Short mmCIF file of C-alpha atoms and ligand atoms in Angstrom, two decimals:
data_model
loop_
_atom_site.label_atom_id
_atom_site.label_comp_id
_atom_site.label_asym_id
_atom_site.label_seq_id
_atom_site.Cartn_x
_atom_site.Cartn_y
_atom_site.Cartn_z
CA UNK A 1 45.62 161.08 -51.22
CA UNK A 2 43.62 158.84 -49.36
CA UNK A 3 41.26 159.47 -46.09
CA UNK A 4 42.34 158.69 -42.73
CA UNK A 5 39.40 157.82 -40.80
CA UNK A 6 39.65 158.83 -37.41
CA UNK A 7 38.02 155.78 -35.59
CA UNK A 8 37.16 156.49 -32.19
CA UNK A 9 36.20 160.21 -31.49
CA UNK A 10 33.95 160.91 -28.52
CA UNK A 11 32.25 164.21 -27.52
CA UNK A 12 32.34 165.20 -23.62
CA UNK A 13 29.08 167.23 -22.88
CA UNK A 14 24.98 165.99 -22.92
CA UNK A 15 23.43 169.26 -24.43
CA UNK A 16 22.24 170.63 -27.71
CA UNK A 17 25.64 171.86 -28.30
CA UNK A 18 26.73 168.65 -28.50
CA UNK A 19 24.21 167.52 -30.26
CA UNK A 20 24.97 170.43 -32.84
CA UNK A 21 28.60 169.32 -33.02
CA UNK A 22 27.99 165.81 -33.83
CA UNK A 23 25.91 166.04 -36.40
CA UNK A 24 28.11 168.08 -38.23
CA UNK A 25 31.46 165.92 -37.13
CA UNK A 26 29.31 162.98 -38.91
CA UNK A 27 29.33 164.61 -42.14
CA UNK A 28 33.02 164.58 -41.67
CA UNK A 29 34.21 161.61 -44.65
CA UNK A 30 37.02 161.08 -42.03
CA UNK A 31 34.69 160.12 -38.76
CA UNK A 32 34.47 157.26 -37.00
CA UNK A 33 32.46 155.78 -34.28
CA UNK A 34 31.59 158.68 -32.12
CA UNK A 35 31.19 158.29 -28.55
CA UNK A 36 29.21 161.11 -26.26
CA UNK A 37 29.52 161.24 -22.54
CA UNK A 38 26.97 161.94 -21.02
CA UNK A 39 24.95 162.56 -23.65
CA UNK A 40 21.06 162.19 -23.57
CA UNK A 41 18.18 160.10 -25.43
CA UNK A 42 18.09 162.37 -28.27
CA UNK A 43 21.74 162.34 -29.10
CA UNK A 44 21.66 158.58 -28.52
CA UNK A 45 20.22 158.47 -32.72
CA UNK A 46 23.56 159.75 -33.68
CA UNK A 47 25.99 158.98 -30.96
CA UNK A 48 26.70 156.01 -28.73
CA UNK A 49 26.21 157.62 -25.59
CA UNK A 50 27.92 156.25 -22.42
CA UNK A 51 26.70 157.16 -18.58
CA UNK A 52 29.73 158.92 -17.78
CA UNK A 53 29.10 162.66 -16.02
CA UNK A 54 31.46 165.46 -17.74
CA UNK A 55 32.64 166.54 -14.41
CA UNK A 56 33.81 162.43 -13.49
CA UNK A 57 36.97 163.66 -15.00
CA UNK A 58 38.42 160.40 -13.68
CA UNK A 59 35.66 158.33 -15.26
CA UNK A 60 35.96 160.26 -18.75
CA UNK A 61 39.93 160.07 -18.63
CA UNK A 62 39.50 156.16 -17.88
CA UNK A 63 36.78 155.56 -20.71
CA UNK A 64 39.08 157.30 -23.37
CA UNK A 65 42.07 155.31 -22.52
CA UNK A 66 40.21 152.24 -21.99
CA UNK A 67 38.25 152.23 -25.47
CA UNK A 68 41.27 153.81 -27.48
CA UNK A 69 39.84 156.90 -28.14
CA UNK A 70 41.94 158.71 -31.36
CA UNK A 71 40.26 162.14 -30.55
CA UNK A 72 38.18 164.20 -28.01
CA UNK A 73 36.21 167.34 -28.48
CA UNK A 74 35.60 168.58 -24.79
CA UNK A 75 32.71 170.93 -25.21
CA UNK A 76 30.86 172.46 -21.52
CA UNK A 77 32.89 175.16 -19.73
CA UNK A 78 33.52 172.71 -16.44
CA UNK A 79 35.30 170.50 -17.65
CA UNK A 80 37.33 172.76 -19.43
CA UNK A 81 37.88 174.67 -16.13
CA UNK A 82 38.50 171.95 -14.56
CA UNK A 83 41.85 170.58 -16.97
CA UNK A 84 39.85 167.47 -18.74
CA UNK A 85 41.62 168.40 -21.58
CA UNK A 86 45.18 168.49 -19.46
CA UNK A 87 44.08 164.82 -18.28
CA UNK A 88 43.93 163.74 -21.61
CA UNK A 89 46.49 164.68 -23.45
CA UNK A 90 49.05 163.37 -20.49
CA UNK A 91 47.45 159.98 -21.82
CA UNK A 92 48.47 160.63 -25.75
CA UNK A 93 44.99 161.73 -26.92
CA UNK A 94 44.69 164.65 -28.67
CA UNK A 95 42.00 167.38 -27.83
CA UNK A 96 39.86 169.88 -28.48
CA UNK A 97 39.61 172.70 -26.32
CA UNK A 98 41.92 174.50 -24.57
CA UNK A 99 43.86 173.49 -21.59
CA UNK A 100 42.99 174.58 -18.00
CA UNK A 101 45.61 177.14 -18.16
CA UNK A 102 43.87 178.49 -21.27
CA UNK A 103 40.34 178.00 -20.00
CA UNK A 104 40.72 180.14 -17.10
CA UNK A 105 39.89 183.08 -19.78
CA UNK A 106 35.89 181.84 -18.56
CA UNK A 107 36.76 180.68 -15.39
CA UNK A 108 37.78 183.78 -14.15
CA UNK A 109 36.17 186.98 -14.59
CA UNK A 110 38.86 188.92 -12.58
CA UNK A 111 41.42 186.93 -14.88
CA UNK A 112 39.90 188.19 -18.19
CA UNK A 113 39.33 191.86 -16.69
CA UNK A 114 43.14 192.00 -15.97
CA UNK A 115 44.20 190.43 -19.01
CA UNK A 116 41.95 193.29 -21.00
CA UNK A 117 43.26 196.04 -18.82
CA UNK A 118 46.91 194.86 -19.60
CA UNK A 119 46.56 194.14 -23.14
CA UNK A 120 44.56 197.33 -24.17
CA UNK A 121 41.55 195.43 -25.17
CA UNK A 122 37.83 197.58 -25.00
CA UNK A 123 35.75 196.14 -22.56
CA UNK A 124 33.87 198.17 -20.08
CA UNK A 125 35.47 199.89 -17.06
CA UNK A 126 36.00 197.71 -13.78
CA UNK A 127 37.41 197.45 -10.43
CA UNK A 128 37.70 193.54 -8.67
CA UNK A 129 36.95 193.66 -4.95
CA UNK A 130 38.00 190.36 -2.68
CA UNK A 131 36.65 192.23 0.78
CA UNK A 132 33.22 192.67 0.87
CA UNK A 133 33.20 195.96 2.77
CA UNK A 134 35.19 197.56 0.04
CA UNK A 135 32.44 196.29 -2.31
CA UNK A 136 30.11 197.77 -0.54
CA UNK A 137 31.57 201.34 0.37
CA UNK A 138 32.05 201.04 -3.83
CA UNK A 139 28.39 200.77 -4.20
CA UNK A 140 27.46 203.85 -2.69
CA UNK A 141 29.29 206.06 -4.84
CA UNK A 142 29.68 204.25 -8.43
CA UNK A 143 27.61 205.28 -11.43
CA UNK A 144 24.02 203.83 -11.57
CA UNK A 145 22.98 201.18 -13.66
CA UNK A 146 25.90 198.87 -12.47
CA UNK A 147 27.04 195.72 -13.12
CA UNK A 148 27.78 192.82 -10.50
CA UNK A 149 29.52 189.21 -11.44
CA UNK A 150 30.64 186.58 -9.79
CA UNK A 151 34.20 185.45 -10.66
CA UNK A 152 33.63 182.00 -11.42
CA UNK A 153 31.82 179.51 -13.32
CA UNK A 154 27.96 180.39 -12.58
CA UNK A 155 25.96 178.52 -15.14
CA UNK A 156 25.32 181.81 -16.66
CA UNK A 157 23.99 183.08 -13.51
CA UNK A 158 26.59 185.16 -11.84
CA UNK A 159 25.92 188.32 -14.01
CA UNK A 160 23.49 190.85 -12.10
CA UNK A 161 22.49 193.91 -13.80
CA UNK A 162 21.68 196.44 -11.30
CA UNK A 163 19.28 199.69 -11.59
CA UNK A 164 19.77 201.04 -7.97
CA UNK A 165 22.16 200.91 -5.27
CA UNK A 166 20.54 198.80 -3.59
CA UNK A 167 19.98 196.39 -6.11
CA UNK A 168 23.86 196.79 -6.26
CA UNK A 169 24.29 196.16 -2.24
CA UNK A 170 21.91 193.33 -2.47
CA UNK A 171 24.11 191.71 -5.21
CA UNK A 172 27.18 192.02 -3.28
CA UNK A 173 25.94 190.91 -0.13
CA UNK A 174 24.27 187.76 -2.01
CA UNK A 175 27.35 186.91 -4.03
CA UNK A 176 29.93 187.61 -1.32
CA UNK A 177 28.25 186.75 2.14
CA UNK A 178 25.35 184.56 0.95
CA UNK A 179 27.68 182.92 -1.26
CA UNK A 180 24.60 182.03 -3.70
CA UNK A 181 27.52 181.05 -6.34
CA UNK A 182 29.58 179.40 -3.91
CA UNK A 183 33.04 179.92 -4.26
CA UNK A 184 32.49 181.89 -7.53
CA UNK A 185 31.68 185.11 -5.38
CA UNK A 186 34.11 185.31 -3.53
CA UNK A 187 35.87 187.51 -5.41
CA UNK A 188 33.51 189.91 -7.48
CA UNK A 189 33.95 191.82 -10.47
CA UNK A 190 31.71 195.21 -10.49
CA UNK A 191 31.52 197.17 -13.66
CA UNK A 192 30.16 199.71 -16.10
CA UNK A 193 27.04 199.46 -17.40
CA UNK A 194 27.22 199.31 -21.52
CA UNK A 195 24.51 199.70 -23.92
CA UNK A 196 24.05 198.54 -27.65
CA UNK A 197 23.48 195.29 -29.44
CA UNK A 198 25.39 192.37 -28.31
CA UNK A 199 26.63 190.15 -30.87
CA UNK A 200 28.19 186.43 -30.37
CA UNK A 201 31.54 185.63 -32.38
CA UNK A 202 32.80 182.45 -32.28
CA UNK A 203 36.12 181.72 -33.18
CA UNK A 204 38.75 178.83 -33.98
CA UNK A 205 41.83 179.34 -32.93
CA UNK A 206 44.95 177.53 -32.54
CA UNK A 207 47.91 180.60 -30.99
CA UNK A 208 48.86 181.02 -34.44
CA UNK A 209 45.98 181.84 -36.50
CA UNK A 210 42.16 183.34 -35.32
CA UNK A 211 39.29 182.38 -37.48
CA UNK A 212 36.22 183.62 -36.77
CA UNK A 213 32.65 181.85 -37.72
CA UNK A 214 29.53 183.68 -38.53
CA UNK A 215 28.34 186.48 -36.26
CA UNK A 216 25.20 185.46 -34.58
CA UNK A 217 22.43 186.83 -31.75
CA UNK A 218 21.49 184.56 -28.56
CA UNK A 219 17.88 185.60 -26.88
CA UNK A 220 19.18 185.26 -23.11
CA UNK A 221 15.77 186.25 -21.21
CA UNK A 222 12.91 183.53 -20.86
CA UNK A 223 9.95 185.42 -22.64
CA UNK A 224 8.94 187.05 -25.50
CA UNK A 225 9.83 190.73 -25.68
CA UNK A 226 13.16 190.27 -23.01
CA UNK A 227 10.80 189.81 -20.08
CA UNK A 228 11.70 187.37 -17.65
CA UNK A 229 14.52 185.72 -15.79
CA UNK A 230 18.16 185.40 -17.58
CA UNK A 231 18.30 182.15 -18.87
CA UNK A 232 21.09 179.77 -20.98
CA UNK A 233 19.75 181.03 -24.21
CA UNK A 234 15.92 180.63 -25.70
CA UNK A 235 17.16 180.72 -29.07
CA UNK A 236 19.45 182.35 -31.92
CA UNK A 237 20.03 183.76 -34.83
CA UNK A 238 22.81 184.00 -37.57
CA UNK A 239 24.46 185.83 -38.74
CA UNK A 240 24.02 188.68 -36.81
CA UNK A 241 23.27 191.72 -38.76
CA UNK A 242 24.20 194.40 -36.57
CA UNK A 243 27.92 192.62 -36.80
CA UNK A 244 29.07 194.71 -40.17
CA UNK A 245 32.33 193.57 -41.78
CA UNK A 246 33.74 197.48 -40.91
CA UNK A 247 32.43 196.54 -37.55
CA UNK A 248 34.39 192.63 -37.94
CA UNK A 249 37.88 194.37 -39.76
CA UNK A 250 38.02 196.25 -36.37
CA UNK A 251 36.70 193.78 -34.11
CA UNK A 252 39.74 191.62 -35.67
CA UNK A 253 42.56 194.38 -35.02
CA UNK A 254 40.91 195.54 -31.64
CA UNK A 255 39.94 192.51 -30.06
CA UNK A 256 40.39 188.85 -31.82
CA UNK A 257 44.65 189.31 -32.82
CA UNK A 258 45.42 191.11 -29.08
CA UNK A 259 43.30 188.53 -27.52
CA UNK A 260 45.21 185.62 -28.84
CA UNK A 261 48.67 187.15 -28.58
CA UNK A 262 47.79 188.59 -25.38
CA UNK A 263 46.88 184.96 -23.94
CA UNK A 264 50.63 183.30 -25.40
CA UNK A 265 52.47 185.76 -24.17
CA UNK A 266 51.53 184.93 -20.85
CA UNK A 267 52.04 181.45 -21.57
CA UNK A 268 47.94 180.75 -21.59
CA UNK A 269 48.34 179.74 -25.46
CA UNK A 270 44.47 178.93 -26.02
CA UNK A 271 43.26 175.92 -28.86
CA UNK A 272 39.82 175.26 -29.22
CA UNK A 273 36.73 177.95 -29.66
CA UNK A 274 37.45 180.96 -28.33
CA UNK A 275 34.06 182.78 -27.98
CA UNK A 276 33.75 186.58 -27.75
CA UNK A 277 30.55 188.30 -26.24
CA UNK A 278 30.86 191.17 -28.12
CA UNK A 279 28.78 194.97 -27.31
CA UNK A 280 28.38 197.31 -30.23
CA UNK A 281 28.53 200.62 -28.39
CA UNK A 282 28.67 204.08 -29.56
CA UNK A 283 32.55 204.23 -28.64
CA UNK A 284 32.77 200.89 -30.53
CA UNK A 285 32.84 197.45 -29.88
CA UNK A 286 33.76 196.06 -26.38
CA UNK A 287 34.14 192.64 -24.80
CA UNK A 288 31.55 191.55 -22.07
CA UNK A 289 32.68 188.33 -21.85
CA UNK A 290 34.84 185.47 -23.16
CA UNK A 291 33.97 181.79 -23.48
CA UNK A 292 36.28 178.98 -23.60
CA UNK A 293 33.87 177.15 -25.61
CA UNK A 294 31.12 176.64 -28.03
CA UNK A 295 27.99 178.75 -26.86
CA UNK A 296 24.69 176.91 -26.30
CA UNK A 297 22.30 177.87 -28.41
CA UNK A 298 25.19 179.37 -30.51
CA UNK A 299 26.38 176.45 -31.70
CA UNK A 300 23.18 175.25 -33.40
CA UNK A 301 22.98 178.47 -35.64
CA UNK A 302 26.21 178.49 -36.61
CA UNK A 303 27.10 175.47 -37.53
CA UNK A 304 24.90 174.50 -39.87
CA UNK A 305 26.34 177.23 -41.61
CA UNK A 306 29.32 175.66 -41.39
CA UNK A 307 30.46 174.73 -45.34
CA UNK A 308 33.70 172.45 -43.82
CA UNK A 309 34.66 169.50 -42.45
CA UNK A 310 34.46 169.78 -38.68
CA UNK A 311 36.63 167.00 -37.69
CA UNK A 312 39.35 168.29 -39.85
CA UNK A 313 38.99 171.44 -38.86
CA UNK A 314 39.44 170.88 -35.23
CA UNK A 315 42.10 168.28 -35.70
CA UNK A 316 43.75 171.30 -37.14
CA UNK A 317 43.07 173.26 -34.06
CA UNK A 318 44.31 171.01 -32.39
CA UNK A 319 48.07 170.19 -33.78
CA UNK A 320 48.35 174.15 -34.33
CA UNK A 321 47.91 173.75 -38.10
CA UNK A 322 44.73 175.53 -38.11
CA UNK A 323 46.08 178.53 -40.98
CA UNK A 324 45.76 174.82 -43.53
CA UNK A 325 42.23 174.16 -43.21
CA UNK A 326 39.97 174.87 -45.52
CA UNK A 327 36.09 176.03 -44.83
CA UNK A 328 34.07 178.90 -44.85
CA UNK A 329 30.59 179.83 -43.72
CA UNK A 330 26.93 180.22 -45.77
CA UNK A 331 27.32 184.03 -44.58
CA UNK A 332 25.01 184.46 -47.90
CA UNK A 333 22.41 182.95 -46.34
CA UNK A 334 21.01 182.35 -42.46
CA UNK A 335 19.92 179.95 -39.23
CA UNK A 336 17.33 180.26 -36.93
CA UNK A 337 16.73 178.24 -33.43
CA UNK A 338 13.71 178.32 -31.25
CA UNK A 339 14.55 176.63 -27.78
CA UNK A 340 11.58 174.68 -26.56
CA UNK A 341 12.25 174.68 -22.56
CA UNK A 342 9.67 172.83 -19.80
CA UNK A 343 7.26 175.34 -18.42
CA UNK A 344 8.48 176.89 -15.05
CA UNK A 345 12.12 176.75 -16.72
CA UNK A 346 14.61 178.84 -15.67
CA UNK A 347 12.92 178.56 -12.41
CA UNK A 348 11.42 175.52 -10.86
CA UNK A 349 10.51 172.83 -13.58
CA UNK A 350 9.61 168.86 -13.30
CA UNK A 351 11.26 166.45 -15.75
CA UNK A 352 9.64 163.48 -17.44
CA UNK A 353 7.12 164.99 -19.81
CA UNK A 354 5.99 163.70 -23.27
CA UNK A 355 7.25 164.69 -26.13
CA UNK A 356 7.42 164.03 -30.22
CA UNK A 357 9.31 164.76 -32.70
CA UNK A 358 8.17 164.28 -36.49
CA UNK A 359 11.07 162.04 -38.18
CA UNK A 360 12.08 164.48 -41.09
CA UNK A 361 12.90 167.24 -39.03
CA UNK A 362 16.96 167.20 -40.10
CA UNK A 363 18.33 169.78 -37.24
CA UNK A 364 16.31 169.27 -33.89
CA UNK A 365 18.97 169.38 -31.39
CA UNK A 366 17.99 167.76 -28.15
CA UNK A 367 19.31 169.60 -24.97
CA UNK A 368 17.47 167.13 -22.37
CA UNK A 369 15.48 163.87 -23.10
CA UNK A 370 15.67 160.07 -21.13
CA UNK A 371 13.54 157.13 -22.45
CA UNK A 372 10.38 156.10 -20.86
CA UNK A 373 9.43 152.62 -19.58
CA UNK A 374 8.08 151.69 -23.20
CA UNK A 375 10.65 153.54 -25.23
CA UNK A 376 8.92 156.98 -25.22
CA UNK A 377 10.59 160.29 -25.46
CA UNK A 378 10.10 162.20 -21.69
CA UNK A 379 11.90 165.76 -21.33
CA UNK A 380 14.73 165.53 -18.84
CA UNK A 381 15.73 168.98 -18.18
CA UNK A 382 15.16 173.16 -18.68
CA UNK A 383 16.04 173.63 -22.16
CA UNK A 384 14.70 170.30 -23.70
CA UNK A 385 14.91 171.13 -27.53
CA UNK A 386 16.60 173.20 -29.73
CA UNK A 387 14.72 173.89 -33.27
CA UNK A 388 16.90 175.08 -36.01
CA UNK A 389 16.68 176.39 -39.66
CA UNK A 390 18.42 177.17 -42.29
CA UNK A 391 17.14 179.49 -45.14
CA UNK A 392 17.75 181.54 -47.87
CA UNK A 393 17.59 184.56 -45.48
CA UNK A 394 16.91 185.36 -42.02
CA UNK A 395 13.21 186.07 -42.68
CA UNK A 396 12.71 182.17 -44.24
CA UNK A 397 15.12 180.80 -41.79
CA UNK A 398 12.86 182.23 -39.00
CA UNK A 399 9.76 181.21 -40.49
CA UNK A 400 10.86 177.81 -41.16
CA UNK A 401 12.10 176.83 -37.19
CA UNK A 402 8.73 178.05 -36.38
CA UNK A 403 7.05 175.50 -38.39
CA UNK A 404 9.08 173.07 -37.46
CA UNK A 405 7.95 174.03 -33.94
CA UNK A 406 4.40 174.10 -34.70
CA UNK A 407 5.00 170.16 -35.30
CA UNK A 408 6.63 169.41 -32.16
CA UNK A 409 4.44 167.81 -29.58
CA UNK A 410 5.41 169.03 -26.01
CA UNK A 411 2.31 170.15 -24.36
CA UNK A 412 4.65 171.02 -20.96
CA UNK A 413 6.82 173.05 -23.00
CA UNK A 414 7.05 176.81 -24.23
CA UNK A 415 9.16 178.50 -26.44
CA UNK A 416 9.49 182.47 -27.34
CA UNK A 417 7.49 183.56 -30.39
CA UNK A 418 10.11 186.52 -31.32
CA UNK A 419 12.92 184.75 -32.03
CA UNK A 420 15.20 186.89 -34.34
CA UNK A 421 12.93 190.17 -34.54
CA UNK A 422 15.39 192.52 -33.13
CA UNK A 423 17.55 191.03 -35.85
CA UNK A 424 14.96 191.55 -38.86
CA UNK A 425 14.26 194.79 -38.03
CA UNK A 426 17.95 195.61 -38.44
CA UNK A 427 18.51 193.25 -41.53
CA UNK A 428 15.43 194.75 -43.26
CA UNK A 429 16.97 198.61 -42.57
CA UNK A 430 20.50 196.99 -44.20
CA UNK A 431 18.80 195.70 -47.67
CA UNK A 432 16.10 198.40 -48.06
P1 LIG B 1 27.49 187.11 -19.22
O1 LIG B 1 27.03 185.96 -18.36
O2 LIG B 1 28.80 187.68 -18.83
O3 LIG B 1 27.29 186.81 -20.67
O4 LIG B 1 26.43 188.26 -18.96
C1 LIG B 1 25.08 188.03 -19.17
C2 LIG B 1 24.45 189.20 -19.85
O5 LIG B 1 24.52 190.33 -19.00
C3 LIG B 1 25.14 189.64 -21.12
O6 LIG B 1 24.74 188.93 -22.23
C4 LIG B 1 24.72 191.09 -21.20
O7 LIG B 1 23.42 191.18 -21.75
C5 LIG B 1 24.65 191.50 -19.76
N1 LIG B 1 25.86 192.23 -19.37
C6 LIG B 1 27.02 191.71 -18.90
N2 LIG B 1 27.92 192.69 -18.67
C7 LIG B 1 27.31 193.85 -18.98
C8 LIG B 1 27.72 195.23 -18.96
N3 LIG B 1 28.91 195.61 -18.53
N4 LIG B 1 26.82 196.15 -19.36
C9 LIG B 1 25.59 195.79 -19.77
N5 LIG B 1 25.16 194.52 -19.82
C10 LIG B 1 26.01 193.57 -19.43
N1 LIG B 2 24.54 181.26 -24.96
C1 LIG B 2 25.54 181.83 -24.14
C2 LIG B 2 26.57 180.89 -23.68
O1 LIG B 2 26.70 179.78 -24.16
O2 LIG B 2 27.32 181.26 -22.79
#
């Protein structure tokens, strides 16, 4: 049988995720030309990249229909939110990602609370509070640490973790009368603090069949030894060793199966990457959140592990054929990346620094990176680079990002030095 080559695919999104996803979808025999929108000058070496914003959803919608696009991967959480993928398939184009219908498993943090609560799936104990003063007379008497979130869309913000009632007031009275969020606090979700290693699964799924990829570890706080601000993600590992396959058989039966039947029988039937923010604790493992998407720096650890053809495999997604594809992941072996973000990042942080990147590094994902005047790299953003390796094991996977780091010119930059240590330490108590 012959290849069809999908001509026109273009990738909605400007980060390293994307970045991740493209390189792989160019292994794909079947790909095209592939379009990304935004984008950024780093992508721009593998992808023609077009100045349209992910949240134009007009202006992407317009683009696709204008240039003929035969497929769209829509990859950030805000235009998934938002329906993009809706948009597009009322023009004929398949997608994917799920539709807003679907996506509101992110977008809503009361949603995915209720859904849990209804569907018997272990997450940590809750109560969803739309009045402020019953927030607050809450507060005084809940169990101490607690947990505060904003319902929406946050940019991984809207998550405080709070030691003392006060800390707890202050969060309310931030999210819900401050409205620091926006409209995202307006309805807060306030819940039981859990403890135990958190673990990352990514999955494809189409309504009929789950698939998860490899386990893996994000790095959430800005310096080394989890000081610091919460940021997007300073790096990852994979796979995750914590994540047993005891600990995935139940995760499957407990959480992946009664998530996915739990969302069509509501009539929420979710295609695309369903991602699970998983907590290993003593009673077993509980959801802390759902994605609707790839995670960022997720994505660039686990697919390079990825032994598939990604274009096929989410064309599969997509037409609900997913059970037929055919891939599995390097589980055998292991990925490393080291995010190298502009000093002051996740704070305050200018844009426009120099930067270099030696040639013959294969999988430097670039998160945020414009053109100077005479063609020169300049940072553009927080999270400018993502380093990755693959090894034989996590200890060589480790050691190899971080000398591909140590080649990287970015004077303005900083990256964490303990990348995956939590994750040795547990790997090396597995194999002794
Ligand atoms: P999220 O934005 O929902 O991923 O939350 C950000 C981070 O906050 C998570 O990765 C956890 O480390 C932490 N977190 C969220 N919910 C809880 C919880 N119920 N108990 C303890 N930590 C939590
Ligand atoms: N790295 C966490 C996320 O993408 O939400």
């Amino acid at each position: 049988m012959g290849i069809t080559v999908v001509d026109k695919i273009m990738v909605v999104g400007g980060g390293g995720r994307e970045h991740a996803i493209i390189k792989k979808l160019k292994e794909s025999p079947q790909a095209g030309k592939i379009y990304c929108l935004p984008g950024n000058a780093g992508i721009a070496k593998d992808a023609e990249c077009v100045a349209i914003s992910a949240e134009d959803l007009d202006g992407v919608v317009d683009f696709a229909v204008r240039e003929k696009i035969d497929f769209a991967v829509v990859a950030p959480d805000d235009p998934l939110v938002m329906g993009l993928v809706d948009l597009l398939e009322e023009k004929g184009i398949p997608c994917f990602g799920p539709n807003k219908r679907a996506a509101i498993i992110e977008g809503s943090k009361a949603f995915s609370k209720d859904l849990m609560k209804k569907y018997d799936i272990p997450t940590a104990q809750f109560e969803t509070f739309t009045d402020m003063g019953d927030a607050l007379e809450y507060v005084k008497t809940c169990r101490i640490p607690v947990v505060v979130k904003a319902d929406g869309l946050a940019k991984g913000k809207g998550v405080l973790i709070c030691e003392t009632r006060d800390a707890a007031e202050a969060a309310v009275l931030e999210m819900m009368q401050d409205q620091v969020f926006g409209k995202s606090g307006s309805t807060v979700v306030i819940e039981e603090f859990l403890e135990g290693p958190e673990v990352s699964v990514l999955s494809f799924t189409d309504g009929n069949t789950v698939i998860p990829m490899v386990s893996s570890m994000d790095h959430k706080r800005a310096f080394d030894g989890d000081k610091g601000l919460n940021t997007g993600g300073m790096g990852t590992i994979a796979p995750n060793p914590y994540y047993t396959e005891d600990i995935a058989s139940e995760c499957m039966e407990t959480i992946f199966l009664p998530t996915m039947r739990a969302m069509n029988k509501e009539g929420r039937t979710f295609k695309g990457c369903l991602y699970f923010g998983l907590m290993l604790t003593t009673e077993g493992p509980k959801v802390i959140e759902y994605n609707c998407r790839f995670g960022d720096p997720e994505a660039q650890v686990v697919l390079p592990l990825l032994e598939g053809d990604l274009l096929d495999i989410m064309m599969h997604t997509a037409d609900g054929t997913l059970s037929s594809a055919k891939f599995h992941f390097a589980e055998d072996e292991a990925a490393c990346c080291v995010i190298m973000a502009t000093k002051g990042y996740p704070e305050h942080y200018e844009k426009g620094y120099p930067l270099s990147i030696p040639d013959d590094l294969e999988n430097v994902y670039v998160a945020g990176a414009k053109l100077g005047e005479n063609g020169e790299l300049l940072s553009d953003g927080g999270r400018v680079l993502g380093v990755t390796a693959r090894g034989k094991n996590l200890p060589e996977a480790i050691d190899s990002a971080y000398a591909q780091v140590a080649r990287i010119e970015f004077p303005d930059g900083f990256y964490r030095h303990d990348i995956g240590q939590k994750a040795l330490a547990a790997w090396k108590g597995e194999t002794r």
